[in-house]
């Protein structure tokens, strides 16, 4: 088993990450099919990794393609699966990611990758067979630095189906085109992404201090340095939603915490969409508190109950609209899913500590 040489990701400073090509890359030109490096940060993906890699190797793309895995300290047999995949196909290589953190793994894989086009895929993501071809065509046609598409949530269980529907609803995720779809065009961020290596080098790669929201933060730096981030709905990646209320709450709590950290780092990115969940949480909790005090105190404080009741009515109405066409089981779970997404995101945002990126 041979491991490809790569700089230790621990040696990469932050926020300047020093991503550099392992070999000189060939610029992207119209009329050619440039070589592509697909990078995957991997941790505890024993169940999904082989299928994800098979989808990549089965791409209908005329250019050469390699897969670079960044292996974190998995507690399952992920490393064994990766070794078998590399032994079976020389296009699959791997590098260590001792920290197990996604941005460090991505930087290590990018540094060891050979080609000018860098396509990011997650270990549990399933890309369609034309994904790389569409990504490269879009990069060449638009001149963008990063292109991406739709995070196509598909559930299996009743709860997952409810989450999948919530994730394509404006009530659940706002106007994020990579969730809800929309017209092709410039975007603030996209799901996963296919990059020009020159853009990654220009901004220094992923900031390893952002354990979450690293995609959004780096796309912001790409745009701030004059680059174009482009959304193409034809690029669809199948995503499996969280399977339980607890898992969904933990996911969105983390989103909220790290979204606030992005706003601290880049205050110009504040928008109503990201402030809505914490405002809703603060309003509902304040309303409940006022209503309870009003039971034994000033009667006017009982008006505070209007906040939680109004939010509840909004959730029920929104669930009725968003759930059209769903089976009864997922439809009945939509109010719980929406409330969990909003509440966990809002609480995460409100409790996000200032020292988050330094481990606080």
Coordinates of C-alpha atoms in Angstrom, one line a residue:
X1 CA 0.0 0.0 0.0
X2 CA 1.5 3.3 -1.1
X3 CA 0.6 6.6 0.3
X4 CA 1.1 9.7 -1.9
X5 CA 3.4 12.3 -0.3
X6 CA 1.7 15.4 1.0
X7 CA 2.5 18.2 3.4
X8 CA 1.2 17.6 6.9
X9 CA -2.0 19.6 7.2
X10 CA -0.9 20.6 10.7
X11 CA 1.9 22.6 9.1
X12 CA -0.6 24.7 7.2
X13 CA -1.0 28.1 8.9
X14 CA -4.4 29.8 9.2
X15 CA -5.9 31.8 7.8
X16 CA -3.3 31.7 5.1
X17 CA -3.3 28.0 4.2
X18 CA -0.6 27.8 1.6
X19 CA -2.4 25.4 -0.8
X20 CA 0.0 24.7 -3.6
X21 CA 0.0 22.2 -6.5
X22 CA 1.9 18.9 -6.1
X23 CA 2.8 19.2 -9.8
X24 CA 2.4 22.1 -12.3
X25 CA -1.3 22.4 -13.3
X26 CA -2.6 22.9 -16.8
X27 CA -4.8 26.0 -17.3
X28 CA -8.4 25.4 -18.3
X29 CA -9.1 26.3 -21.9
X30 CA -12.3 26.0 -24.0
X31 CA -12.5 23.0 -26.3
X32 CA -10.5 20.7 -24.1
X33 CA -11.4 18.3 -21.3
X34 CA -8.9 19.3 -18.6
X35 CA -7.8 16.7 -16.0
X36 CA -9.8 16.7 -12.8
X37 CA -8.9 16.0 -9.2
X38 CA -11.8 15.0 -7.0
X39 CA -11.0 15.6 -3.3
X40 CA -12.9 13.9 -0.4
X41 CA -12.4 14.4 3.3
X42 CA -13.2 11.1 4.9
X43 CA -14.0 10.2 8.5
X44 CA -16.0 7.1 9.6
X45 CA -17.4 6.5 6.1
X46 CA -17.0 2.7 6.0
X47 CA -20.6 2.2 4.9
X48 CA -20.7 4.9 2.1
X49 CA -17.1 5.4 0.8
X50 CA -17.0 2.6 -1.7
X51 CA -20.2 3.7 -3.4
X52 CA -19.2 7.4 -3.4
X53 CA -15.9 6.5 -5.0
X54 CA -17.5 4.2 -7.5
X55 CA -19.8 7.1 -8.6
X56 CA -16.8 9.3 -9.2
X57 CA -14.8 6.7 -11.2
X58 CA -17.9 6.0 -13.2
X59 CA -18.2 9.6 -14.5
X60 CA -19.0 10.1 -18.1
X61 CA -16.1 12.5 -18.6
X62 CA -13.5 12.3 -21.4
X63 CA -10.7 13.9 -19.5
X64 CA -8.4 12.1 -17.0
X65 CA -9.6 12.0 -13.4
X66 CA -8.1 11.1 -10.0
X67 CA -9.6 10.7 -6.6
X68 CA -7.7 12.0 -3.6
X69 CA -9.0 10.9 -0.2
X70 CA -8.0 12.7 3.0
X71 CA -8.3 10.1 5.7
X72 CA -9.1 11.2 9.2
X73 CA -8.7 9.1 12.4
X74 CA -11.8 6.9 11.8
X75 CA -13.1 4.6 14.5
X76 CA -14.5 2.1 11.9
X77 CA -12.9 0.3 8.9
X78 CA -12.8 3.3 6.6
X79 CA -9.0 3.1 6.2
X80 CA -9.3 -0.5 5.1
X81 CA -11.9 0.4 2.5
X82 CA -9.7 3.2 1.2
X83 CA -6.7 0.9 0.9
X84 CA -8.7 -1.6 -1.1
X85 CA -10.0 1.1 -3.4
X86 CA -6.5 2.4 -4.0
X87 CA -5.2 -1.1 -4.6
X88 CA -7.9 -1.8 -7.1
X89 CA -7.6 1.5 -9.1
X90 CA -4.4 3.6 -9.5
X91 CA -6.6 6.7 -9.9
X92 CA -7.5 6.5 -6.2
X93 CA -4.9 7.9 -3.8
X94 CA -5.0 9.0 -0.2
X95 CA -3.2 11.3 2.3
X96 CA -3.5 11.5 6.1
X97 CA -5.6 14.0 7.9
X98 CA -4.5 13.5 11.5
X99 CA -6.9 16.1 12.9
X100 CA -10.0 14.6 11.2
X101 CA -11.2 18.1 10.6
X102 CA -12.9 18.8 7.3
X103 CA -11.0 22.0 6.2
X104 CA -7.6 20.5 7.1
X105 CA -8.4 17.4 5.2
X106 CA -9.5 19.3 2.1
X107 CA -6.3 21.4 2.2
X108 CA -4.2 18.2 2.4
X109 CA -6.0 16.6 -0.4
X110 CA -5.8 19.7 -2.6
X111 CA -2.1 20.1 -1.9
X112 CA -1.5 16.5 -3.0
X113 CA -3.8 16.7 -6.0
X114 CA -2.3 16.9 -9.5
X115 CA -4.7 18.9 -11.6
X116 CA -6.0 22.4 -12.2
X117 CA -9.7 21.5 -11.7
X118 CA -10.5 20.6 -8.1
X119 CA -14.0 19.0 -7.4
X120 CA -15.0 18.6 -3.8
X121 CA -17.2 15.6 -2.9
X122 CA -18.1 14.3 0.5
X123 CA -17.7 10.7 1.6
X124 CA -21.5 10.1 1.8
X125 CA -22.4 12.1 -1.3
X126 CA -23.7 10.4 -4.4
X127 CA -23.0 12.4 -7.6
X128 CA -24.7 11.6 -10.9
X129 CA -22.6 10.3 -13.8
X130 CA -22.5 13.6 -15.6
X131 CA -21.6 15.8 -12.6
X132 CA -18.0 16.4 -13.4
X133 CA -18.7 17.0 -17.1
X134 CA -21.3 19.6 -16.2
X135 CA -19.0 21.2 -13.6
X136 CA -16.1 21.6 -16.1
X137 CA -18.4 22.9 -18.9
X138 CA -19.8 25.5 -16.5
X139 CA -16.4 26.6 -15.3
X140 CA -15.2 27.1 -18.9
X141 CA -18.4 28.7 -20.1
X142 CA -18.8 31.2 -17.2
X143 CA -15.2 31.9 -16.3
X144 CA -16.2 31.3 -12.7
X145 CA -13.7 30.3 -9.9
X146 CA -16.2 28.0 -8.3
X147 CA -19.4 26.3 -9.5
X148 CA -21.9 24.2 -7.7
X149 CA -25.4 23.0 -7.7
X150 CA -28.3 21.6 -5.7
X151 CA -28.0 19.7 -2.4
X152 CA -30.8 17.3 -3.4
X153 CA -32.0 15.9 -0.1
X154 CA -33.6 12.5 -0.4
X155 CA -35.0 10.6 2.6
X156 CA -35.6 6.9 3.2
X157 CA -37.3 6.8 6.6
X158 CA -40.4 8.8 7.4
X159 CA -38.5 11.3 9.4
X160 CA -35.8 11.7 6.7
X161 CA -38.5 12.3 4.1
X162 CA -39.9 15.1 6.3
X163 CA -36.4 16.7 6.7
X164 CA -35.8 16.4 3.0
X165 CA -39.0 18.3 2.2
X166 CA -38.2 21.0 4.8
X167 CA -34.7 21.4 3.3
X168 CA -36.2 22.5 0.0
X169 CA -38.7 24.9 1.6
X170 CA -38.2 28.6 2.1
X171 CA -39.6 28.2 5.6
X172 CA -36.9 25.7 6.4
X173 CA -33.8 27.2 4.7
X174 CA -34.8 30.6 3.4
X175 CA -33.9 31.5 -0.2
X176 CA -30.7 29.4 -0.5
X177 CA -30.6 28.3 -4.1
X178 CA -28.4 25.3 -3.4
X179 CA -31.3 24.0 -1.3
X180 CA -34.4 25.2 -3.1
X181 CA -33.1 25.4 -6.7
X182 CA -33.6 28.3 -9.0
X183 CA -32.1 30.0 -12.0
X184 CA -28.5 29.5 -13.1
X185 CA -26.3 32.5 -12.2
X186 CA -24.0 34.1 -9.7
X187 CA -24.4 33.0 -6.0
X188 CA -22.9 33.8 -2.6
X189 CA -22.1 30.2 -2.0
X190 CA -22.8 26.7 -3.5
X191 CA -22.9 23.2 -2.3
X192 CA -19.5 21.4 -2.4
X193 CA -18.1 23.0 -5.5
X194 CA -15.8 22.6 -8.5
X195 CA -12.9 25.0 -8.3
X196 CA -10.1 26.4 -10.4
X197 CA -6.9 25.6 -8.4
X198 CA -5.7 29.2 -9.1
X199 CA -8.6 30.5 -7.1
X200 CA -7.9 28.3 -4.1
X201 CA -4.2 29.4 -4.2
X202 CA -5.3 33.0 -4.4
X203 CA -7.3 32.9 -1.2
X204 CA -5.1 30.4 0.6
X205 CA -7.6 27.4 0.6
X206 CA -9.9 26.6 3.4
X207 CA -9.5 28.3 6.7
X208 CA -8.8 25.4 9.2
X209 CA -10.2 27.4 12.1
X210 CA -13.7 27.1 10.7
X211 CA -14.8 23.6 11.6
X212 CA -18.2 24.4 10.1
X213 CA -19.3 26.9 7.4
X214 CA -15.9 26.7 5.8
X215 CA -17.4 26.5 2.4
X216 CA -19.4 29.7 2.9
X217 CA -16.4 31.5 4.4
X218 CA -14.1 30.6 1.6
X219 CA -16.6 31.4 -1.1
X220 CA -16.9 34.9 0.5
X221 CA -13.1 35.3 0.2
X222 CA -13.2 34.2 -3.5
X223 CA -15.8 36.8 -4.2
X224 CA -14.0 39.5 -2.2
X225 CA -10.9 38.9 -4.3
X226 CA -12.8 39.4 -7.5
X227 CA -13.8 35.9 -8.3
X228 CA -17.1 34.6 -9.4
X229 CA -19.1 31.9 -7.6
X230 CA -21.7 30.3 -9.9
X231 CA -24.8 28.2 -9.3
X232 CA -26.0 25.7 -11.9
X233 CA -29.1 23.7 -10.9
X234 CA -28.1 21.0 -13.4
X235 CA -25.4 19.9 -10.9
X236 CA -27.4 17.8 -8.4
X237 CA -25.9 15.8 -5.5
X238 CA -27.9 13.3 -3.6
X239 CA -27.8 14.1 0.2
X240 CA -29.2 11.9 2.9
X241 CA -30.8 14.0 5.7
X242 CA -30.2 13.4 9.4
X243 CA -32.3 10.4 10.7
X244 CA -33.5 11.7 14.1
X245 CA -34.6 14.8 15.9
X246 CA -31.5 14.8 18.0
X247 CA -29.1 14.4 15.0
X248 CA -31.0 17.2 13.2
X249 CA -30.8 19.5 16.2
X250 CA -27.1 18.9 16.6
X251 CA -26.5 19.7 12.9
X252 CA -28.4 22.9 13.0
X253 CA -27.1 24.0 16.3
X254 CA -23.6 23.8 14.8
X255 CA -24.8 25.7 11.7
X256 CA -26.0 28.5 13.9
X257 CA -22.9 28.7 16.0
X258 CA -20.6 28.9 13.0
X259 CA -22.8 31.2 11.0
X260 CA -22.4 33.8 13.7
X261 CA -18.6 33.2 13.7
X262 CA -18.6 33.9 9.9
X263 CA -20.5 37.2 10.7
X264 CA -17.9 38.1 13.3
X265 CA -15.1 37.5 10.8
X266 CA -17.0 39.2 7.9
X267 CA -19.6 41.6 9.3
X268 CA -20.6 42.6 5.8
X269 CA -22.2 39.2 5.3
X270 CA -25.0 39.9 7.9
X271 CA -28.4 39.3 6.2
X272 CA -32.1 39.0 7.4
X273 CA -32.1 35.3 6.4
X274 CA -29.4 34.4 9.0
X275 CA -30.9 36.6 11.7
X276 CA -34.5 35.2 11.4
X277 CA -33.9 32.0 13.5
X278 CA -32.3 33.8 16.5
X279 CA -34.9 36.5 16.4
X280 CA -37.7 33.9 16.3
X281 CA -36.1 32.0 19.3
X282 CA -35.6 35.2 21.3
X283 CA -39.2 36.3 20.5
X284 CA -40.8 33.0 21.4
X285 CA -38.9 32.7 24.7
X286 CA -39.5 36.3 25.6
X287 CA -43.2 35.9 24.9
X288 CA -43.5 32.7 27.0
X289 CA -41.7 34.4 29.9
X290 CA -43.9 37.5 29.7
X291 CA -47.0 35.4 29.5
X292 CA -46.0 33.4 32.6
X293 CA -45.2 36.5 34.5
X294 CA -48.6 38.0 33.4
X295 CA -50.5 35.1 35.0
X296 CA -49.7 36.6 38.5
X297 CA -48.6 40.1 37.4
X298 CA -49.7 42.8 35.1
X299 CA -52.4 41.5 32.7
X300 CA -50.9 43.2 29.7
X301 CA -47.9 40.9 29.9
X302 CA -50.2 38.1 28.9
X303 CA -50.0 39.5 25.4
X304 CA -46.6 37.9 25.3
X305 CA -48.3 34.6 24.5
X306 CA -49.0 36.0 21.0
X307 CA -45.4 35.4 20.1
X308 CA -45.3 31.6 20.6
X309 CA -48.9 31.2 19.4
X310 CA -48.1 33.2 16.3
X311 CA -45.0 31.2 15.6
X312 CA -46.9 28.0 16.1
X313 CA -49.6 29.1 13.7
X314 CA -46.9 30.0 11.1
X315 CA -45.3 26.6 11.4
X316 CA -48.6 24.8 11.0
X317 CA -49.6 26.8 8.0
X318 CA -46.1 26.5 6.5
X319 CA -46.1 22.8 7.0
X320 CA -49.5 22.5 5.3
X321 CA -48.2 24.3 2.3
X322 CA -44.7 22.7 2.2
X323 CA -46.1 19.2 2.8
X324 CA -48.4 19.1 -0.3
X325 CA -48.0 15.8 -2.0
X326 CA -46.2 14.2 0.9
X327 CA -47.3 11.0 2.5
X328 CA -49.2 11.4 5.8
X329 CA -46.3 10.2 8.0
X330 CA -43.7 12.8 6.8
X331 CA -46.4 15.5 6.6
X332 CA -47.3 15.1 10.2
X333 CA -43.6 15.4 11.2
X334 CA -43.0 18.6 9.3
X335 CA -44.0 21.0 12.2
X336 CA -41.5 19.2 14.5
X337 CA -38.8 19.3 11.8
X338 CA -39.3 23.1 11.1
X339 CA -39.3 23.9 14.8
X340 CA -36.2 21.9 15.4
X341 CA -34.3 23.5 12.5
X342 CA -35.3 27.0 13.5
X343 CA -34.8 26.5 17.3
X344 CA -31.5 24.7 17.1
X345 CA -30.0 27.1 14.6
X346 CA -31.3 30.1 16.6
X347 CA -30.0 28.8 19.9
X348 CA -26.6 28.0 18.3
X349 CA -26.4 31.5 17.0
X350 CA -27.3 33.1 20.3
X351 CA -24.9 31.0 22.3
X352 CA -22.0 31.1 19.9
X353 CA -18.9 32.0 21.9
X354 CA -16.4 34.6 20.7
X355 CA -13.5 32.2 21.0
X356 CA -15.1 29.5 18.8
X357 CA -12.4 29.4 16.2
X358 CA -9.7 29.1 18.8
X359 CA -11.5 26.2 20.5
X360 CA -13.6 28.3 22.9

